[in-house]
Tab-separated table of C-alpha atoms and ligand atoms in Angstrom:
chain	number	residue	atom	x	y	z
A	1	UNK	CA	-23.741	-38.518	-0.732
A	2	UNK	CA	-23.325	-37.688	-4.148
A	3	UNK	CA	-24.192	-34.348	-5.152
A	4	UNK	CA	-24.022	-32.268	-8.438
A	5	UNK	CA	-22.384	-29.030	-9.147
A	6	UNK	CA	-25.109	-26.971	-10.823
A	7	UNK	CA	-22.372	-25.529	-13.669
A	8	UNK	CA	-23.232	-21.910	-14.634
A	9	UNK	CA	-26.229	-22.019	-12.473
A	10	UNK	CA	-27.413	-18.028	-12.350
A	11	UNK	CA	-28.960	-16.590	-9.160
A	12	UNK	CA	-32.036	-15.449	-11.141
A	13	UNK	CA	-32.731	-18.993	-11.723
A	14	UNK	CA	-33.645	-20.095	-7.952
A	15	UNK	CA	-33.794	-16.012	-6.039
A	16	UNK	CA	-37.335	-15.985	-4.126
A	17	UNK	CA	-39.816	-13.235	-6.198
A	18	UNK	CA	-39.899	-11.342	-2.833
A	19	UNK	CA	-36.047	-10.457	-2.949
A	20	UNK	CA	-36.304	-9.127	-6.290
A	21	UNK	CA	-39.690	-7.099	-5.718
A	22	UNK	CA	-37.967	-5.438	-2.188
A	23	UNK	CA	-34.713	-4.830	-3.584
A	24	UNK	CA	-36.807	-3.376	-6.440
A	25	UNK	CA	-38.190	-1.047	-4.032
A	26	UNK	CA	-34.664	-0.369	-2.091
A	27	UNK	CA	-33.494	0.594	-5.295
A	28	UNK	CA	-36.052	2.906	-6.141
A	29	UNK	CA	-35.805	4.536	-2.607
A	30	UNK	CA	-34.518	8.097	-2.613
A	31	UNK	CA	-31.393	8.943	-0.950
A	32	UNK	CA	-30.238	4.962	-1.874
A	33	UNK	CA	-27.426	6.183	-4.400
A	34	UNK	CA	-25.803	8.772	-1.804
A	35	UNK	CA	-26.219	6.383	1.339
A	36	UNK	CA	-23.985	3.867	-0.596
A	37	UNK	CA	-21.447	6.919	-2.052
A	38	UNK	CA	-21.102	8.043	1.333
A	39	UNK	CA	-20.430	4.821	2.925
A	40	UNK	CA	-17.795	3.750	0.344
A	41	UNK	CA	-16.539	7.067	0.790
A	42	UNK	CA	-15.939	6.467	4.413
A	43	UNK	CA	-14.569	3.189	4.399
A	44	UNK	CA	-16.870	0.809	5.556
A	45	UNK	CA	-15.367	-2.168	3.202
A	46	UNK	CA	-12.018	-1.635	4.320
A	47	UNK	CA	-12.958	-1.323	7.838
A	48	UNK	CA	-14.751	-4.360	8.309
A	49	UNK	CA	-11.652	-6.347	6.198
A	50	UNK	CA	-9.339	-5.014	8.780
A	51	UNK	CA	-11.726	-5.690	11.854
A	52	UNK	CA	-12.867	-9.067	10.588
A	53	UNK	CA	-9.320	-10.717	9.253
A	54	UNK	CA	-7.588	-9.058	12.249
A	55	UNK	CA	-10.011	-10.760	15.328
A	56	UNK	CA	-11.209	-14.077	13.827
A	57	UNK	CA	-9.246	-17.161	12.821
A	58	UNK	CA	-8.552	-18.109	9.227
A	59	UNK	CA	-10.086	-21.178	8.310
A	60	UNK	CA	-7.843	-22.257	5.905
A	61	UNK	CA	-6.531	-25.960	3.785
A	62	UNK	CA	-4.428	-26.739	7.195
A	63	UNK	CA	-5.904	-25.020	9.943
A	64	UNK	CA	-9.452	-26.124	9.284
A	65	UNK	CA	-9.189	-28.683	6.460
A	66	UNK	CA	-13.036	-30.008	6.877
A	67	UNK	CA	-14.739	-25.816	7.336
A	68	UNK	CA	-12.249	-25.131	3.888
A	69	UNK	CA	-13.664	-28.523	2.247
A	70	UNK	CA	-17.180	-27.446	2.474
A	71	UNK	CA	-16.546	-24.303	1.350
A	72	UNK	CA	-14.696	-25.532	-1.347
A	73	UNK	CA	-17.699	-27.846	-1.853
A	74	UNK	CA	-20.480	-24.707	-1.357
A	75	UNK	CA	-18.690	-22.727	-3.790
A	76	UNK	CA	-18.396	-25.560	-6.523
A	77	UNK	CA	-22.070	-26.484	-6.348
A	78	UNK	CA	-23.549	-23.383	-7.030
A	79	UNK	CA	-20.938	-22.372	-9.144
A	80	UNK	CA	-19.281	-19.361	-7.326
A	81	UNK	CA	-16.096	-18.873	-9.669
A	82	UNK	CA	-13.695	-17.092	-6.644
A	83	UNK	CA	-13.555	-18.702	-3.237
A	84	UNK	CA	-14.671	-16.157	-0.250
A	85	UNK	CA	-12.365	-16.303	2.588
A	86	UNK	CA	-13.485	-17.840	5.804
A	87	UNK	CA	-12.937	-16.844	9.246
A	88	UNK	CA	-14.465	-19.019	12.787
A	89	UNK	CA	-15.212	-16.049	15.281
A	90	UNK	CA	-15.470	-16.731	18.970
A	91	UNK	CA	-19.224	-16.413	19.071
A	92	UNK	CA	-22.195	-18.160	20.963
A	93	UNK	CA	-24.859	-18.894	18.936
A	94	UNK	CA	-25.620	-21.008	15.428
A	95	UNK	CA	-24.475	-17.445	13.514
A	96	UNK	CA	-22.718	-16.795	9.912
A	97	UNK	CA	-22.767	-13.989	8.279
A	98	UNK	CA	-20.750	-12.011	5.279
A	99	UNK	CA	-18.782	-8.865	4.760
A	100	UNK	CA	-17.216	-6.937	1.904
A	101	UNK	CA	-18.507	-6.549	-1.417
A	102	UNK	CA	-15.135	-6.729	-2.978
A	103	UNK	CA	-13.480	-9.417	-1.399
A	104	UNK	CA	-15.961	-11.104	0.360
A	105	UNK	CA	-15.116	-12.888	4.424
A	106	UNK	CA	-17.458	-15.545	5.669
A	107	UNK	CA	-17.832	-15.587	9.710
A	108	UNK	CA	-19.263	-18.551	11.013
A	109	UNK	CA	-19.493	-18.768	14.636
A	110	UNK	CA	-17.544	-21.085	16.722
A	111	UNK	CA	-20.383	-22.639	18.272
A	112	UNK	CA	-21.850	-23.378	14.933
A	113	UNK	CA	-18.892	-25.208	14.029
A	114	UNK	CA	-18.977	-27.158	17.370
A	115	UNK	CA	-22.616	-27.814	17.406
A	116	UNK	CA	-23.487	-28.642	13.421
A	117	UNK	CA	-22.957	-31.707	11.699
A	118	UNK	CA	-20.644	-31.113	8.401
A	119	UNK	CA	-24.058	-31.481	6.183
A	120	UNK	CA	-25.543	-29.021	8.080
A	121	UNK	CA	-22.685	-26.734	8.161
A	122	UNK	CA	-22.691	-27.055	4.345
A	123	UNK	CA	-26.103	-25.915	4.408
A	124	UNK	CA	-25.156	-22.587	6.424
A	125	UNK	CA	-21.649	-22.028	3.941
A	126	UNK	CA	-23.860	-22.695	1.060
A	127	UNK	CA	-26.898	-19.847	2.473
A	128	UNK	CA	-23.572	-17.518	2.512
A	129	UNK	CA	-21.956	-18.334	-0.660
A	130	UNK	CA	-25.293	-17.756	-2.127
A	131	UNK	CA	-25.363	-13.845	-0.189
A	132	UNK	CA	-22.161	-13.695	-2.463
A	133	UNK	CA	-23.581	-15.079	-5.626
A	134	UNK	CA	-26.781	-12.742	-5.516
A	135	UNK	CA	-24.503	-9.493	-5.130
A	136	UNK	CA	-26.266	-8.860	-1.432
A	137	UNK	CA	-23.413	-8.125	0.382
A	138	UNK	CA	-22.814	-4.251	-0.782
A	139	UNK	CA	-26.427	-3.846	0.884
A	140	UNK	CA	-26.470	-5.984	3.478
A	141	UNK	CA	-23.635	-4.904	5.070
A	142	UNK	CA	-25.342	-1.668	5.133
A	143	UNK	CA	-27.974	-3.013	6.866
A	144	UNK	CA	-26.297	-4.544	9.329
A	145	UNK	CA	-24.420	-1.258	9.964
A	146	UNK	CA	-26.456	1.533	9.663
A	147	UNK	CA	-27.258	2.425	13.261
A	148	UNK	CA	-23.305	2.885	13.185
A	149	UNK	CA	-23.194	4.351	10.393
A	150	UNK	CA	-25.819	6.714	10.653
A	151	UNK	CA	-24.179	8.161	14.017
A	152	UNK	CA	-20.875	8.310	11.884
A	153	UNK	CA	-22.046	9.884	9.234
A	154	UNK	CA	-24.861	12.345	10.759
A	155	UNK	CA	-28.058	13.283	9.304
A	156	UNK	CA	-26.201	16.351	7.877
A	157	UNK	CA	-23.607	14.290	6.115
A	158	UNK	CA	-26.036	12.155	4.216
A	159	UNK	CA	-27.564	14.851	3.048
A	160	UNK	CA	-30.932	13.450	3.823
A	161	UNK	CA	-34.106	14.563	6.008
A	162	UNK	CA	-35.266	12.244	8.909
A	163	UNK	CA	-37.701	10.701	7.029
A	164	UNK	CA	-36.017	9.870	4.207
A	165	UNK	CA	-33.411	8.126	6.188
A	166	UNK	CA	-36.147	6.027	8.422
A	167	UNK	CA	-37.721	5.458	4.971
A	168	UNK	CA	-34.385	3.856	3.553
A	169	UNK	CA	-33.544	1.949	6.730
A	170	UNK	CA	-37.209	0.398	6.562
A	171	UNK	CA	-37.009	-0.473	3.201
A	172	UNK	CA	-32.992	-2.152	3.517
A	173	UNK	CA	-34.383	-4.327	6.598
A	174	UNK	CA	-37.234	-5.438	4.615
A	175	UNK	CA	-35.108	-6.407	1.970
A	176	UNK	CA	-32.637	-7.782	3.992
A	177	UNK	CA	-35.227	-10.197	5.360
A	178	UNK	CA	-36.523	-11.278	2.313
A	179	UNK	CA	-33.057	-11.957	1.036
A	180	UNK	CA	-32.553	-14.922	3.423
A	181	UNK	CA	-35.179	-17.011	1.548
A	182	UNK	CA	-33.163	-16.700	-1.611
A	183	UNK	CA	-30.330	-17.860	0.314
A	184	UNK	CA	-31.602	-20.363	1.540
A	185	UNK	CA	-32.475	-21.603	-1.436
A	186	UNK	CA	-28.653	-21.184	-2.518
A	187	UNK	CA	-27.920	-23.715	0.443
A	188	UNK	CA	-30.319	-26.131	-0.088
A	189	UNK	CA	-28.686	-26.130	-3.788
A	190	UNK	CA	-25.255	-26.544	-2.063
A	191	UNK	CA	-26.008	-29.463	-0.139
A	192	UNK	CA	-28.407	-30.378	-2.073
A	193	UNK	CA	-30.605	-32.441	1.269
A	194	UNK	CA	-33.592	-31.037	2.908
A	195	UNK	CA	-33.038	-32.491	6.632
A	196	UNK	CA	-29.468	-30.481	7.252
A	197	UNK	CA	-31.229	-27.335	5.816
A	198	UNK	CA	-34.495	-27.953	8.624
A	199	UNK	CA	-32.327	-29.453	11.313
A	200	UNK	CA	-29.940	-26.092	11.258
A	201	UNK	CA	-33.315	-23.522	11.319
A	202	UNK	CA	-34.717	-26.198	14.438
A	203	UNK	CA	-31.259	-25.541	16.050
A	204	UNK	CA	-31.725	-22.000	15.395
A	205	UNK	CA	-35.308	-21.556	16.336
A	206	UNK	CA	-34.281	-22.838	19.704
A	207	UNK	CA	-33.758	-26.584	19.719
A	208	UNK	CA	-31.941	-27.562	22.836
A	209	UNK	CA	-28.834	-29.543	22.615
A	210	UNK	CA	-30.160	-31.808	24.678
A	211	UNK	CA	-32.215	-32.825	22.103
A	212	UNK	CA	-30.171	-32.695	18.887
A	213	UNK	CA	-29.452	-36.202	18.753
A	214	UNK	CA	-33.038	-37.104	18.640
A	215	UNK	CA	-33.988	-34.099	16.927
A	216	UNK	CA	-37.726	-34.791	14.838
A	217	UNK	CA	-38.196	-32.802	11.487
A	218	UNK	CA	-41.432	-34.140	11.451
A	219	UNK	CA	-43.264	-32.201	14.252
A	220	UNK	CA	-40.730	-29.127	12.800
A	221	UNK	CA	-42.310	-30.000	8.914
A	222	UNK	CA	-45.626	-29.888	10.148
A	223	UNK	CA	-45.293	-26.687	12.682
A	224	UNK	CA	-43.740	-24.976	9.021
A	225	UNK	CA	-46.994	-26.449	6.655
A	226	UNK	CA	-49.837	-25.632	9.367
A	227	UNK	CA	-47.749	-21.994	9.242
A	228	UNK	CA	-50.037	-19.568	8.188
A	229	UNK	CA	-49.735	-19.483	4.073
A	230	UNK	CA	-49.191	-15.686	3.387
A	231	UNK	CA	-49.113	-14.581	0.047
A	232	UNK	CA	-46.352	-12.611	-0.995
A	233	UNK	CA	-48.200	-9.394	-0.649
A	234	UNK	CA	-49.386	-10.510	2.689
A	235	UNK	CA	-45.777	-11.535	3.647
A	236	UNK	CA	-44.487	-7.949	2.308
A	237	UNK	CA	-46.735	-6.060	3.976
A	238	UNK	CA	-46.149	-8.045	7.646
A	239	UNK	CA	-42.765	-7.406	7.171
A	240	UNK	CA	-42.672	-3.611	6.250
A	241	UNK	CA	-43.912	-2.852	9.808
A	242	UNK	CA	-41.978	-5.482	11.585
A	243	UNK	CA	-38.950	-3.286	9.505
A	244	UNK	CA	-40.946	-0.231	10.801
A	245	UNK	CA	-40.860	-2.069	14.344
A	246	UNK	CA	-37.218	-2.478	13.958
A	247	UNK	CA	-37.464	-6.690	14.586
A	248	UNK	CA	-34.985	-8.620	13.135
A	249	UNK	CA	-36.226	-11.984	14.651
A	250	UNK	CA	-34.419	-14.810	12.251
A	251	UNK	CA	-38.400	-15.689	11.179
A	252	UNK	CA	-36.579	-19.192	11.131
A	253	UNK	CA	-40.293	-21.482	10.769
A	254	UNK	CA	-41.372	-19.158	8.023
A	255	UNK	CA	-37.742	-19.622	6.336
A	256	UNK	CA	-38.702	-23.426	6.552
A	257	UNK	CA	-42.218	-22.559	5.370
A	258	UNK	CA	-40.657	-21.036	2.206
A	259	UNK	CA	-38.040	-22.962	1.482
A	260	UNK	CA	-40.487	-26.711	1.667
A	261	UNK	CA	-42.844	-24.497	-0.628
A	262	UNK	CA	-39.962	-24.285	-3.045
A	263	UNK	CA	-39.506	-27.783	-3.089
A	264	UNK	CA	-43.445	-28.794	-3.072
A	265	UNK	CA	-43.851	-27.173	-6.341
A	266	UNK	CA	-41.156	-28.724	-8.251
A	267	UNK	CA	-39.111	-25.717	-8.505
A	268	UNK	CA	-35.681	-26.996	-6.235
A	269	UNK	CA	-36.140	-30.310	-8.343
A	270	UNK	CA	-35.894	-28.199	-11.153
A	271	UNK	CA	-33.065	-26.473	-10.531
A	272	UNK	CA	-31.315	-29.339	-9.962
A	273	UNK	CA	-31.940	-31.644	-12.329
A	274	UNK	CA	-31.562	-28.390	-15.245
A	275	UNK	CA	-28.478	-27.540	-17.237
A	276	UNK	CA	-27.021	-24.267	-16.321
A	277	UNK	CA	-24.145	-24.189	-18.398
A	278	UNK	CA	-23.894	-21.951	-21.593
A	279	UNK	CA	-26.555	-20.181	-19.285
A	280	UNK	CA	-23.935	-17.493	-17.956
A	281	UNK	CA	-25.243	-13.716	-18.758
A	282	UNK	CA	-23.564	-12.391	-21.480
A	283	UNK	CA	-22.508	-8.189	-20.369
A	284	UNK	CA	-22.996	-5.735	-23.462
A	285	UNK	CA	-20.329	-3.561	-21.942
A	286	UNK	CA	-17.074	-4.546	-19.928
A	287	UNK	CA	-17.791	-1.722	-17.713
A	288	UNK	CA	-20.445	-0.812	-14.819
A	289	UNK	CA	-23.131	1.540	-16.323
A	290	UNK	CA	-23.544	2.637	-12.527
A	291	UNK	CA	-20.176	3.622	-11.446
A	292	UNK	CA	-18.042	2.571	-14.306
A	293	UNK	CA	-15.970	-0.191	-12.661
A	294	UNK	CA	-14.250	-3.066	-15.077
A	295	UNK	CA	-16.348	-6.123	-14.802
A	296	UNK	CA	-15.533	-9.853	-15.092
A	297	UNK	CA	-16.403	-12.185	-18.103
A	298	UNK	CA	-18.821	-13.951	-15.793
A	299	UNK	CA	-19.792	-11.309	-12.800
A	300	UNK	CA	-23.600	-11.217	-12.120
A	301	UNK	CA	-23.037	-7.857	-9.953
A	302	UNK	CA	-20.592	-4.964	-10.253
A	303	UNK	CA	-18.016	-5.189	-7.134
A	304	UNK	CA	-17.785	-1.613	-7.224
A	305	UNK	CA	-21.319	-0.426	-6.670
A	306	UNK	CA	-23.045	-3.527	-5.957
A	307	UNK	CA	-25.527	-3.444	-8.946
A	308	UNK	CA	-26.996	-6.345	-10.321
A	309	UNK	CA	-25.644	-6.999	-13.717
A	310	UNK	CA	-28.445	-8.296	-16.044
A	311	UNK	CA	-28.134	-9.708	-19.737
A	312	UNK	CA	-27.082	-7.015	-21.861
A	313	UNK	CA	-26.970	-3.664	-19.228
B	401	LIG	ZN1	-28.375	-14.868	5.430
B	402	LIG	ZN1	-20.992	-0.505	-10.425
């Protein structure tokens, strides 16, 4: 199929409101600042480049000419100027996820890439390109860490009571969470279908593969609509004490819940059919007000500190 490259496209134009109001919150979450000093500090970036590059395969122009394509293809869609590298680990499950805020890796699983059809694969590339494009990798990583990193590091280390760490790990997961349904949205840009985006959250909510040949998004659409409609407060608040809970489940009907919403209204059509070009932020200073590292002509996030970069800040 045909599909347009959204030129200049900005990840404020399509990020879900509930990403920017819990990352709002994250940020204004003591102890935030030193968590992420201390991690850089210890190395976590340059671990996880070491430990990722030096267990996975490359997926690279000859040794996986269709995984580099789509990314190739992700990354020109939604307009992500510098291509991530990609790595296949030997993994069960339909799982991708990325590392390093700096120079960002791509995992996709190997059982993804056996069991997804290349639309759908572009979907999940696309969901992780647009992780990239939002800046949500510094925190996410994080995230994903922290139990590790906590024991690393120590309560003493960080510098910060009990409560204030339980308080910031509650407040990264809830974020974290919310953060899918703006990526999401930055795969459903890439590929720019619906039915590879719902056929890969059926596969992950537990669609045998059996079935996948004669896999219905029908009954899937309709188990998605009759969902529950939270509102965004309602959503927040569910997911603050899941995050309290400590459940990560993928939430993978309520993904599809959100993401048909998005395209019910208008909004994905939107997106689309827009021009984003000449729409690039312009930066009042070459440098991060946060931590002071040089920042590109067209960066929406500093790759030092992770900040968001917004129109003259
Ligand atoms: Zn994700
Ligand atoms: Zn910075």
């Amino acid at each position: 199929m045909e599909r347009k490259p959204l030129l200049g496209l900005k990840p404020q134009t399509y990020e879900h409101p509930l990403d920017r109001k819990t990352l709002d919150s994250l940020q204004k979450t003591g102890g935030l600042e030193t968590l992420v000093r201390k991690v850089n500090e210890w190395g976590l970036e340059r671990m996880l480049q070491v430990q990722l590059s030096g267990s996975h395969l490359k997926a690279t122009e000859d040794s996986f000419p269709e995984l580099a394509g789509l990314l190739r293809e992700a990354a020109h869609n939604i307009d992500l100027p510098t291509l991530p590298d990609l790595y296949v680990a030997a993994q069960g499950g339909l799982n991708a996820f990325t590392a390093g805020v700096k120079r960002p890796i791509i995992v996709i699983s190997s059982e993804a890439v056996d069991c997804l059809t290349p639309d759908e694969l572009l979907f999940v590339i696309g969901h992780e390109v647009g992780h990239i494009k939002s800046g949500h990798v510094l925190y996410y990583q994080i995230a994903e860490y922290l139990p590790v990193i906590g024991e690393i590091l120590g309560g003493v280390t960080l510098g910060l009571g009990e409560l204030a760490g339980a308080g910031l790990q509650v407040a990264l997961l809830n974020w974290k969470r919310m953060s899918e349904f703006s990526a999401d949205r930055a795969g459903l840009l890439a590929c720019q279908d619906a039915n590879p985006a719902l056929t890969v959250m059926m596969k992950a909510a537990g669609l045998p593969r059996s079935r996948y040949d004669s896999a219905n998004t029908e009954d899937f659409i309709a188990q998605a609509r009759s969902f529950e409609s939270l509102d965004a407060d309602a959503l927040n608040w569910i997911a603050r004490r899941l995050s309290v809970m400590g459940q990560t489940h993928p939430w993978t009907v309520l993904r599809a819940q959100q993401m048909l919403a998005w395209i019910d209204d208008g909004s994905y059509e939107q997106v689309l059919s827009a021009s984003h070009e000449g729409a690039r932020p312009m930066l009042g200073s070459a440098f991060c007000v946060s931590c002071g590292f040089k920042l590109g002509a067209s960066d929406t996030f500093c790759a030092g500190c992770g900040a968001r970069l917004r129109a003259g800040s």
